[in-house]
Amino acid sequence: MKIALIGYGKMGHAIEQIAVQRGHRIVVTIDVDNTDEFGSDAFRSADVAIEFTTPATAFDNCLRCFEANVPVVSGTTGWTAGIDELKRLCEQENRTFFHASNYSVGVNIFFALNTFLAKLMNRFPAYDVGLTEVHHIHKLDAPSGTAITVAESIVQNIDRKTKFQLCEAGEQTSEDDNIVHIQALREGETPGIHEVRYESEVDGITIRHDAKSRAGFALGAVLAAEFTVGKKGFFGMDDMLSPP
């Protein structure tokens, strides 16, 4: 498979390493200093583009992939409105777009655990719930896309919670609070930690995912790129991980 990499920072390098190990070929890498490569023959020859950039640039990058008729796998978060527009283009113009807030298989298992636990805890109003996420200091969006996905599932499955919002470190919630509070911390080079905690007066319950490196995210992105081959439409991790 021929892959175009859009965004060639630490994540782009990790994806390149995994892709080559799996027998794929990187035909072009595009970063802030060579965006003219979107018009190159090498880019148009790609079977898929993998895009990890910034919230400010992701939408335009994906549009340029569509213009070149190159399917795109994006891991950039923090641009929800743009993603909805790309989904519409997939439906109306037969494009191919794969997006996930987190490409780690382990995180997607964590998502499933979070949803199951939220449905169970809906019956126990004595427990309040909060969410903490920790990432490296270079991450631009807060809360993370993964944290938003987790919080959305909690709100969808716990009747006493109607919305979520970012809060300051140390801010406490009350049992009658309808808000899921998210604390977002930026520390060193932390790849990613997400923790959901339910607290009552008598005990607490915690589920947590702790990424050890970028390798798990990179592998998931390459697997998603492999999944898109020959497909048209809007896809996510649920599509890739569902039974055949």
Coordinates of N, CA and C in Angstrom, one line a residue:
M1 N 0.8 -1.2 0.0 CA 0.0 0.0 0.0 C 0.9 1.2 0.0
K2 N 0.5 2.2 -0.8 CA 1.3 3.5 -0.9 C 0.6 4.5 0.0
I3 N 1.4 5.1 1.0 CA 0.8 6.0 2.0 C 1.4 7.3 1.9
A4 N 0.6 8.4 2.0 CA 1.0 9.8 2.1 C 0.9 10.1 3.6
L5 N 1.9 10.7 4.2 CA 1.9 11.1 5.6 C 1.7 12.6 5.6
I6 N 0.6 13.1 6.3 CA 0.4 14.5 6.5 C 0.6 14.8 7.9
G7 N 1.7 15.6 8.2 CA 2.1 15.8 9.6 C 3.3 14.9 9.9
Y8 N 4.4 15.4 10.1 CA 5.6 14.6 10.2 C 6.4 14.9 11.5
G9 N 5.6 15.0 12.5 CA 6.2 15.2 13.9 C 6.4 13.8 14.5
K10 N 6.4 13.7 15.8 CA 6.7 12.5 16.5 C 5.7 11.4 16.1
M11 N 4.4 11.8 16.0 CA 3.4 10.8 15.6 C 3.6 10.3 14.1
G12 N 3.9 11.3 13.3 CA 4.2 10.9 11.9 C 5.4 9.9 11.7
H13 N 6.4 10.2 12.5 CA 7.6 9.3 12.4 C 7.2 7.9 13.0
A14 N 6.4 7.8 14.0 CA 6.0 6.5 14.6 C 5.1 5.8 13.6
I15 N 4.2 6.5 12.9 CA 3.4 5.8 11.9 C 4.3 5.3 10.7
E16 N 5.2 6.1 10.3 CA 6.1 5.7 9.2 C 6.8 4.4 9.6
Q17 N 7.3 4.3 10.8 CA 8.1 3.1 11.2 C 7.2 1.9 11.2
I18 N 6.0 2.0 11.8 CA 5.0 0.9 11.8 C 4.6 0.5 10.4
A19 N 4.3 1.5 9.5 CA 3.9 1.2 8.1 C 4.9 0.4 7.4
V20 N 6.2 0.9 7.5 CA 7.3 0.2 6.8 C 7.4 -1.2 7.3
Q21 N 7.3 -1.4 8.6 CA 7.4 -2.7 9.2 C 6.3 -3.7 8.6
R22 N 5.2 -3.1 8.3 CA 4.1 -3.9 7.8 C 4.1 -4.0 6.3
G23 N 5.2 -3.6 5.7 CA 5.3 -3.8 4.2 C 4.8 -2.7 3.3
H24 N 4.4 -1.6 3.9 CA 3.9 -0.5 3.1 C 5.0 0.5 2.7
R25 N 4.7 1.4 1.8 CA 5.6 2.4 1.3 C 5.1 3.8 1.5
I26 N 5.9 4.6 2.1 CA 5.6 6.0 2.2 C 6.0 6.7 0.9
V27 N 5.1 7.3 0.2 CA 5.4 7.9 -1.1 C 5.6 9.4 -1.0
V28 N 5.1 10.0 0.1 CA 5.4 11.5 0.3 C 5.1 11.8 1.8
T29 N 5.8 12.7 2.3 CA 5.5 13.3 3.6 C 5.3 14.8 3.5
I30 N 4.2 15.2 4.1 CA 3.9 16.6 4.0 C 3.8 17.3 5.4
D31 N 4.5 18.3 5.5 CA 4.5 19.1 6.8 C 4.3 20.6 6.5
V32 N 4.5 21.4 7.5 CA 4.2 22.8 7.3 C 5.1 23.5 6.3
D33 N 6.3 23.0 6.0 CA 7.2 23.6 5.1 C 7.1 23.1 3.7
N34 N 6.3 22.2 3.4 CA 6.2 21.7 2.0 C 4.8 21.3 1.6
T35 N 3.8 22.2 1.9 CA 2.4 21.9 1.6 C 2.1 21.9 0.1
D36 N 3.1 22.4 -0.7 CA 2.9 22.3 -2.1 C 2.9 20.9 -2.6
E37 N 3.3 19.9 -1.8 CA 3.3 18.5 -2.2 C 1.9 17.9 -2.4
F38 N 0.9 18.7 -1.8 CA -0.5 18.2 -2.1 C -0.8 18.2 -3.6
G39 N -0.1 18.9 -4.4 CA -0.3 19.0 -5.8 C 0.6 18.0 -6.6
S40 N 1.4 17.2 -5.9 CA 2.4 16.4 -6.6 C 1.8 15.1 -7.1
D41 N 2.5 14.5 -8.1 CA 2.1 13.2 -8.6 C 2.2 12.2 -7.5
A42 N 3.2 12.3 -6.7 CA 3.4 11.3 -5.6 C 2.2 11.3 -4.7
F43 N 1.7 12.5 -4.3 CA 0.6 12.5 -3.4 C -0.6 11.9 -4.1
R44 N -0.9 12.2 -5.4 CA -2.1 11.7 -6.1 C -1.9 10.2 -6.3
S45 N -0.7 9.6 -6.2 CA -0.6 8.2 -6.4 C -0.8 7.4 -5.1
A46 N -1.0 8.1 -4.0 CA -1.2 7.3 -2.7 C -2.5 6.6 -2.7
D47 N -2.5 5.4 -2.1 CA -3.7 4.7 -1.8 C -4.5 5.3 -0.7
V48 N -3.8 5.9 0.3 CA -4.4 6.5 1.4 C -3.5 7.5 2.0
A49 N -4.1 8.6 2.6 CA -3.3 9.6 3.4 C -3.6 9.4 4.9
I50 N -2.6 9.5 5.7 CA -2.7 9.5 7.2 C -2.4 10.8 7.7
E51 N -3.4 11.5 8.4 CA -3.2 12.9 8.7 C -3.3 13.0 10.3
F52 N -2.1 13.5 10.8 CA -2.1 13.9 12.2 C -1.4 15.3 12.3
T53 N -2.2 16.3 12.4 CA -1.7 17.7 12.3 C -2.2 18.5 13.5
T54 N -2.9 19.6 13.2 CA -3.5 20.5 14.2 C -5.0 20.7 14.0
P55 N -5.7 21.1 15.0 CA -7.1 21.5 14.7 C -7.3 22.6 13.7
A56 N -6.4 23.5 13.6 CA -6.5 24.6 12.7 C -6.3 24.2 11.2
T57 N -5.5 23.1 11.0 CA -5.2 22.8 9.6 C -5.8 21.5 9.1
A58 N -6.4 20.7 10.0 CA -6.9 19.3 9.6 C -8.0 19.4 8.6
F59 N -8.9 20.3 8.7 CA -10.1 20.3 7.8 C -9.6 20.6 6.4
D60 N -8.7 21.6 6.2 CA -8.2 21.9 4.9 C -7.4 20.8 4.3
N61 N -6.6 20.2 5.2 CA -5.8 19.0 4.7 C -6.7 17.9 4.2
C62 N -7.7 17.6 4.9 CA -8.6 16.5 4.4 C -9.4 16.9 3.1
L63 N -9.7 18.2 3.0 CA -10.3 18.6 1.7 C -9.4 18.5 0.6
R64 N -8.1 18.7 0.8 CA -7.1 18.6 -0.3 C -6.9 17.1 -0.6
C65 N -7.1 16.2 0.3 CA -7.1 14.8 0.0 C -8.3 14.4 -0.9
F66 N -9.5 15.0 -0.5 CA -10.7 14.7 -1.3 C -10.5 15.2 -2.7
E67 N -9.9 16.4 -2.9 CA -9.7 17.0 -4.2 C -8.8 16.1 -5.1
A68 N -7.8 15.4 -4.4 CA -6.9 14.6 -5.1 C -7.5 13.1 -5.2
N69 N -8.7 12.9 -4.7 CA -9.3 11.6 -4.7 C -8.5 10.6 -3.9
V70 N -7.9 11.0 -2.8 CA -7.1 10.2 -1.9 C -7.9 9.9 -0.6
P71 N -8.2 8.7 -0.3 CA -8.9 8.4 1.0 C -8.0 9.0 2.1
V72 N -8.6 9.4 3.2 CA -7.8 10.0 4.3 C -8.2 9.3 5.7
V73 N -7.2 9.0 6.4 CA -7.4 8.6 7.8 C -6.8 9.7 8.7
S74 N -7.7 10.3 9.6 CA -7.3 11.4 10.4 C -7.3 11.1 11.9
G75 N -6.3 11.5 12.6 CA -6.3 11.3 14.0 C -6.3 12.7 14.8
T76 N -6.4 13.8 14.0 CA -6.4 15.1 14.6 C -7.7 15.3 15.4
T77 N -7.7 15.8 16.6 CA -8.9 16.1 17.3 C -9.1 17.6 17.5
G78 N -10.2 18.0 18.1 CA -10.5 19.4 18.4 C -11.1 20.2 17.3
W79 N -11.7 19.5 16.3 CA -12.4 20.2 15.1 C -13.7 19.5 14.7
T80 N -14.5 19.3 15.7 CA -15.8 18.5 15.5 C -16.6 19.0 14.3
A81 N -16.8 20.3 14.2 CA -17.7 20.8 13.2 C -17.1 20.5 11.8
G82 N -15.8 20.5 11.6 CA -15.2 20.1 10.3 C -15.4 18.7 10.0
I83 N -15.3 17.8 11.0 CA -15.6 16.4 10.8 C -17.0 16.1 10.3
D84 N -17.9 16.8 10.9 CA -19.3 16.7 10.4 C -19.5 17.1 9.0
E85 N -18.8 18.1 8.5 CA -18.9 18.5 7.1 C -18.2 17.5 6.2
L86 N -17.1 16.9 6.6 CA -16.5 15.8 5.8 C -17.3 14.6 5.8
K87 N -18.0 14.3 6.8 CA -19.0 13.2 6.8 C -20.1 13.4 5.7
R88 N -20.5 14.7 5.6 CA -21.5 15.0 4.6 C -21.0 14.8 3.2
L89 N -19.7 15.2 3.0 CA -19.1 15.1 1.7 C -18.9 13.6 1.3
C90 N -18.6 12.8 2.3 CA -18.5 11.4 2.1 C -19.8 10.8 1.5
E91 N -20.9 11.2 2.2 CA -22.2 10.8 1.8 C -22.7 11.3 0.4
Q92 N -22.3 12.6 0.1 CA -22.8 13.2 -1.1 C -21.9 13.1 -2.3
E93 N -20.6 12.9 -2.0 CA -19.6 12.9 -3.1 C -18.8 11.6 -3.2
N94 N -19.2 10.6 -2.4 CA -18.6 9.3 -2.4 C -17.1 9.3 -2.1
R95 N -16.8 10.1 -1.0 CA -15.4 10.1 -0.6 C -15.2 9.1 0.5
T96 N -13.9 9.0 0.9 CA -13.5 8.0 2.0 C -12.8 8.8 3.1
F97 N -13.4 8.7 4.3 CA -12.8 9.4 5.5 C -12.9 8.5 6.7
F98 N -11.8 8.3 7.4 CA -11.8 7.5 8.6 C -11.3 8.4 9.7
H99 N -12.1 8.5 10.8 CA -11.6 9.4 11.9 C -11.9 8.7 13.2
A100 N -10.9 8.9 14.2 CA -11.1 8.4 15.5 C -10.4 9.4 16.5
S101 N -11.0 9.5 17.6 CA -10.4 10.4 18.6 C -9.2 9.7 19.2
N102 N -9.1 8.4 19.1 CA -7.9 7.6 19.6 C -7.9 6.3 18.8
Y103 N -6.7 6.0 18.3 CA -6.5 4.8 17.5 C -6.0 3.6 18.2
S104 N -5.8 3.7 19.5 CA -5.3 2.6 20.3 C -6.4 1.6 20.5
V105 N -6.1 0.3 20.3 CA -7.1 -0.8 20.5 C -7.4 -0.8 22.0
G106 N -6.4 -0.6 22.9 CA -6.6 -0.6 24.3 C -7.6 0.5 24.7
V107 N -7.5 1.7 24.1 CA -8.4 2.8 24.5 C -9.8 2.5 24.0
N108 N -10.0 1.8 22.9 CA -11.3 1.4 22.5 C -11.9 0.4 23.3
I109 N -11.1 -0.5 23.9 CA -11.6 -1.4 25.0 C -12.1 -0.6 26.2
F110 N -11.3 0.4 26.5 CA -11.6 1.4 27.6 C -12.9 2.1 27.4
F111 N -13.1 2.5 26.1 CA -14.4 3.1 25.7 C -15.6 2.1 26.1
A112 N -15.4 0.9 25.7 CA -16.5 -0.1 25.9 C -16.7 -0.3 27.4
L113 N -15.6 -0.4 28.2 CA -15.8 -0.5 29.7 C -16.5 0.7 30.3
N114 N -16.1 1.9 29.8 CA -16.7 3.1 30.3 C -18.2 3.2 30.0
T115 N -18.6 2.8 28.8 CA -20.1 2.7 28.5 C -20.8 1.7 29.3
F116 N -20.2 0.5 29.5 CA -20.9 -0.5 30.3 C -21.0 0.0 31.8
L117 N -20.0 0.6 32.3 CA -20.0 1.1 33.7 C -21.0 2.2 33.9
A118 N -21.1 3.1 32.9 CA -22.0 4.2 33.0 C -23.4 3.7 33.0
K119 N -23.8 2.7 32.2 CA -25.1 2.2 32.2 C -25.4 1.6 33.6
L120 N -24.4 0.9 34.2 CA -24.6 0.3 35.5 C -24.8 1.4 36.6
M121 N -24.0 2.4 36.5 CA -24.0 3.4 37.6 C -25.2 4.3 37.5
N122 N -25.9 4.3 36.4 CA -27.1 5.1 36.2 C -28.1 4.7 37.3
R123 N -28.0 3.5 37.9 CA -28.9 3.1 38.9 C -28.5 3.5 40.3
F124 N -27.3 4.1 40.4 CA -26.8 4.4 41.8 C -26.4 5.9 41.9
P125 N -27.4 6.7 42.2 CA -27.2 8.1 42.3 C -26.3 8.6 43.4
A126 N -25.9 7.8 44.3 CA -25.0 8.2 45.4 C -23.6 8.4 44.8
Y127 N -23.3 7.9 43.6 CA -22.0 8.0 43.1 C -22.0 9.2 42.1
D128 N -21.0 10.1 42.3 CA -20.7 11.2 41.3 C -19.6 10.7 40.4
V129 N -19.5 11.3 39.3 CA -18.4 10.8 38.3 C -17.7 12.0 37.8
G130 N -16.4 11.8 37.6 CA -15.5 12.8 37.0 C -14.4 12.2 36.2
L131 N -13.8 13.0 35.4 CA -12.8 12.5 34.4 C -11.5 13.3 34.4
T132 N -10.4 12.6 34.4 CA -9.1 13.3 34.3 C -8.4 12.8 33.1
E133 N -7.8 13.7 32.3 CA -6.9 13.3 31.2 C -5.6 14.0 31.3
V134 N -4.5 13.3 31.0 CA -3.1 13.9 31.1 C -2.4 13.6 29.8
H135 N -1.8 14.7 29.2 CA -1.1 14.5 27.9 C 0.2 15.4 28.0
H136 N 1.0 15.2 27.0 CA 2.2 15.9 26.8 C 2.0 17.4 26.6
I137 N 3.0 18.2 26.9 CA 2.8 19.7 26.9 C 2.6 20.2 25.5
H138 N 2.8 19.4 24.4 CA 2.7 19.9 23.0 C 1.3 19.8 22.5
K139 N 0.4 19.1 23.2 CA -1.0 18.9 22.8 C -1.7 20.2 22.8
L140 N -2.4 20.6 21.7 CA -3.0 21.9 21.6 C -4.4 21.9 22.1
D141 N -5.2 20.8 22.0 CA -6.6 20.9 22.4 C -6.8 20.3 23.8
A142 N -7.8 20.9 24.4 CA -8.2 20.4 25.8 C -9.7 20.7 26.0
P143 N -10.4 19.7 26.4 CA -10.0 18.4 26.7 C -9.7 17.6 25.5
S144 N -9.0 16.5 25.6 CA -8.6 15.6 24.5 C -9.8 15.1 23.8
G145 N -9.7 14.7 22.5 CA -10.8 14.0 21.8 C -11.2 12.8 22.5
T146 N -10.3 12.0 23.1 CA -10.6 10.8 23.8 C -11.4 11.1 25.0
A147 N -11.1 12.1 25.8 CA -11.8 12.5 27.0 C -13.3 12.9 26.6
I148 N -13.4 13.6 25.5 CA -14.7 14.0 25.0 C -15.6 12.8 24.7
T149 N -15.0 11.9 24.0 CA -15.7 10.6 23.7 C -16.2 9.9 24.9
V150 N -15.3 9.8 25.9 CA -15.6 9.2 27.2 C -16.8 10.0 27.9
A151 N -16.6 11.3 28.0 CA -17.7 12.1 28.6 C -19.0 12.0 27.9
E152 N -19.0 12.0 26.6 CA -20.2 11.9 25.8 C -21.0 10.6 26.2
S153 N -20.2 9.5 26.3 CA -20.9 8.3 26.6 C -21.5 8.3 28.0
I154 N -20.8 8.9 29.0 CA -21.3 9.0 30.3 C -22.6 9.8 30.3
V155 N -22.6 11.0 29.6 CA -23.8 11.8 29.5 C -25.0 11.0 28.9
Q156 N -24.7 10.3 27.9 CA -25.7 9.5 27.1 C -26.3 8.4 28.0
N157 N -25.6 7.9 29.0 CA -26.0 6.7 29.7 C -26.3 7.0 31.2
I158 N -26.1 8.2 31.7 CA -26.4 8.5 33.1 C -27.4 9.6 33.1
D159 N -28.6 9.3 33.5 CA -29.7 10.3 33.4 C -29.4 11.6 34.2
R160 N -28.7 11.5 35.3 CA -28.5 12.7 36.1 C -27.4 13.6 35.6
K161 N -26.7 13.1 34.5 CA -25.7 14.0 33.9 C -26.2 14.4 32.5
T162 N -26.2 15.7 32.3 CA -26.7 16.3 31.1 C -25.7 16.9 30.2
K163 N -24.5 17.2 30.7 CA -23.4 17.8 29.9 C -22.1 17.6 30.6
F164 N -21.0 18.0 29.8 CA -19.7 17.9 30.4 C -19.0 19.2 30.1
Q165 N -18.0 19.5 30.9 CA -17.2 20.8 30.7 C -15.8 20.6 31.4
L166 N -14.9 21.4 30.8 CA -13.5 21.5 31.4 C -13.6 22.2 32.7
C167 N -12.8 21.7 33.7 CA -12.8 22.4 35.0 C -11.3 22.6 35.4
E168 N -11.1 23.4 36.4 CA -9.8 23.7 36.9 C -9.4 22.5 37.8
A169 N -8.0 22.2 37.8 CA -7.5 21.1 38.7 C -7.9 21.4 40.1
G170 N -8.5 20.3 40.7 CA -8.9 20.4 42.1 C -10.3 20.8 42.3
E171 N -11.0 21.2 41.3 CA -12.4 21.6 41.4 C -13.2 20.4 41.7
Q172 N -14.1 20.5 42.7 CA -14.9 19.4 43.1 C -16.4 19.5 42.6
T173 N -17.0 18.3 42.4 CA -18.4 18.3 42.0 C -19.3 17.9 43.2
S174 N -20.5 18.1 43.1 CA -21.5 17.7 44.1 C -22.4 16.6 43.6
E175 N -23.0 15.9 44.5 CA -23.8 14.8 44.1 C -25.0 15.2 43.2
D176 N -25.5 16.4 43.4 CA -26.7 16.9 42.6 C -26.2 17.6 41.3
D177 N -24.9 17.6 41.0 CA -24.4 18.3 39.9 C -24.7 17.5 38.6
N178 N -25.3 18.2 37.6 CA -25.6 17.5 36.3 C -24.4 17.6 35.3
I179 N -23.3 18.1 35.7 CA -22.2 18.2 34.8 C -21.1 17.2 35.1
V180 N -20.6 16.6 34.0 CA -19.4 15.7 34.2 C -18.2 16.7 34.0
H181 N -17.4 16.8 35.0 CA -16.2 17.7 35.0 C -15.0 17.0 34.5
I182 N -14.3 17.6 33.6 CA -13.1 17.0 33.0 C -11.9 17.9 33.4
Q183 N -10.9 17.3 34.0 CA -9.6 18.0 34.3 C -8.6 17.6 33.2
A184 N -8.0 18.5 32.6 CA -7.0 18.3 31.6 C -5.7 18.8 32.0
L185 N -4.7 17.9 32.2 CA -3.4 18.3 32.6 C -2.4 18.1 31.5
R186 N -1.4 19.0 31.4 CA -0.4 18.9 30.4 C 1.0 18.8 31.1
E187 N 1.6 17.6 31.0 CA 2.8 17.3 31.7 C 3.9 16.6 30.9
G188 N 5.1 17.2 30.8 CA 6.2 16.5 30.1 C 5.9 16.0 28.8
E189 N 6.2 14.7 28.6 CA 6.0 14.0 27.3 C 5.0 12.9 27.4
T190 N 4.1 13.0 28.4 CA 3.1 11.9 28.6 C 2.3 11.6 27.4
P191 N 2.3 10.3 26.9 CA 1.6 10.0 25.7 C 0.1 10.1 25.9
G192 N -0.4 9.8 27.1 CA -1.9 9.9 27.3 C -2.4 9.0 28.4
I193 N -3.0 9.6 29.4 CA -3.7 8.9 30.5 C -5.1 9.4 30.6
H194 N -6.1 8.5 30.7 CA -7.5 8.8 30.9 C -8.0 8.0 32.0
E195 N -8.7 8.7 32.9 CA -9.2 8.1 34.2 C -10.6 8.5 34.5
V196 N -11.5 7.6 34.7 CA -12.9 7.9 35.1 C -13.0 7.4 36.5
R197 N -13.5 8.2 37.4 CA -13.7 7.8 38.8 C -15.1 8.2 39.3
Y198 N -15.7 7.2 39.9 CA -17.0 7.3 40.5 C -16.8 7.3 42.0
E199 N -17.3 8.4 42.7 CA -17.1 8.6 44.1 C -18.4 8.6 44.9
S200 N -18.5 7.9 46.0 CA -19.6 8.1 46.9 C -19.0 8.3 48.3
E201 N -19.8 8.5 49.3 CA -19.3 8.7 50.7 C -18.6 7.5 51.2
V202 N -18.9 6.3 50.7 CA -18.3 5.1 51.3 C -17.2 4.4 50.5
D203 N -17.1 4.7 49.2 CA -16.1 4.1 48.4 C -15.9 4.8 47.0
G204 N -15.0 4.3 46.2 CA -14.8 4.9 44.9 C -14.4 3.8 43.9
I205 N -14.8 4.0 42.7 CA -14.5 3.0 41.6 C -13.8 3.8 40.5
T206 N -12.7 3.2 40.0 CA -11.9 3.9 39.0 C -11.6 2.9 37.8
I207 N -11.7 3.4 36.6 CA -11.2 2.7 35.4 C -10.2 3.7 34.7
R208 N -9.1 3.1 34.2 CA -8.0 4.0 33.7 C -7.3 3.3 32.5
H209 N -7.0 4.1 31.6 CA -6.1 3.7 30.5 C -4.8 4.6 30.5
D210 N -3.7 3.9 30.4 CA -2.4 4.6 30.5 C -1.6 4.2 29.3
A211 N -1.4 5.1 28.3 CA -0.6 4.7 27.2 C 0.9 4.8 27.5
K212 N 1.6 3.8 27.1 CA 3.1 3.7 27.4 C 3.9 4.4 26.3
S213 N 3.4 4.5 25.1 CA 4.2 5.1 24.0 C 3.2 5.4 22.9
R214 N 3.7 6.0 21.9 CA 2.9 6.4 20.7 C 2.7 5.1 19.8
A215 N 3.4 4.0 20.1 CA 3.3 2.9 19.1 C 1.9 2.3 19.0
G216 N 1.1 2.3 20.1 CA -0.2 1.8 19.9 C -1.1 2.6 19.1
F217 N -1.0 3.9 19.2 CA -1.7 4.9 18.3 C -1.3 4.7 16.9
A218 N 0.0 4.6 16.6 CA 0.5 4.5 15.3 C 0.1 3.2 14.6
L219 N 0.1 2.1 15.3 CA -0.4 0.8 14.8 C -1.8 0.9 14.4
G220 N -2.6 1.5 15.3 CA -4.1 1.6 15.0 C -4.3 2.5 13.8
A221 N -3.6 3.5 13.6 CA -3.7 4.4 12.4 C -3.4 3.6 11.1
V222 N -2.3 2.8 11.2 CA -2.0 2.0 10.0 C -3.0 1.0 9.7
L223 N -3.5 0.3 10.8 CA -4.6 -0.7 10.6 C -5.8 0.0 10.0
A224 N -6.1 1.2 10.4 CA -7.3 1.9 9.8 C -7.0 2.2 8.4
A225 N -5.8 2.6 8.0 CA -5.5 2.9 6.6 C -5.7 1.6 5.8
E226 N -5.2 0.5 6.3 CA -5.4 -0.8 5.6 C -6.9 -1.1 5.4
F227 N -7.7 -0.8 6.5 CA -9.1 -1.0 6.4 C -9.9 -0.3 5.4
T228 N -9.4 1.0 5.1 CA -10.1 1.8 4.1 C -10.0 1.4 2.7
V229 N -9.0 0.6 2.4 CA -8.7 0.2 1.0 C -9.9 -0.4 0.3
G230 N -10.4 0.2 -0.8 CA -11.5 -0.4 -1.5 C -12.9 0.0 -1.0
K231 N -12.9 0.9 0.1 CA -14.1 1.3 0.7 C -14.5 2.8 0.4
K232 N -15.8 3.1 0.4 CA -16.2 4.5 0.3 C -17.1 4.8 1.5
G233 N -17.0 6.0 2.1 CA -17.9 6.4 3.1 C -17.1 6.9 4.3
F234 N -17.8 7.1 5.4 CA -17.3 7.7 6.7 C -17.2 6.5 7.7
F235 N -16.0 6.3 8.2 CA -15.7 5.2 9.1 C -15.0 5.6 10.4
G236 N -15.1 4.7 11.4 CA -14.5 4.9 12.7 C -14.0 3.6 13.2
M237 N -13.5 3.6 14.5 CA -12.9 2.4 15.1 C -14.0 1.3 15.3
D238 N -15.2 1.7 15.5 CA -16.3 0.7 15.7 C -16.4 -0.1 14.4
D239 N -16.3 0.5 13.3 CA -16.4 -0.2 12.0 C -15.2 -1.1 11.8
M240 N -14.1 -0.7 12.2 CA -12.9 -1.5 12.0 C -12.8 -2.7 12.9
L241 N -13.3 -2.5 14.2 CA -13.2 -3.5 15.2 C -14.4 -4.4 15.3
S242 N -15.4 -4.1 14.5 CA -16.6 -5.0 14.6 C -16.4 -6.3 13.9
P243 N -17.0 -7.4 14.4 CA -16.8 -8.7 13.8 C -17.2 -8.7 12.3
P244 N -16.5 -9.5 11.5 CA -16.8 -9.5 10.0 C -18.2 -10.0 9.8

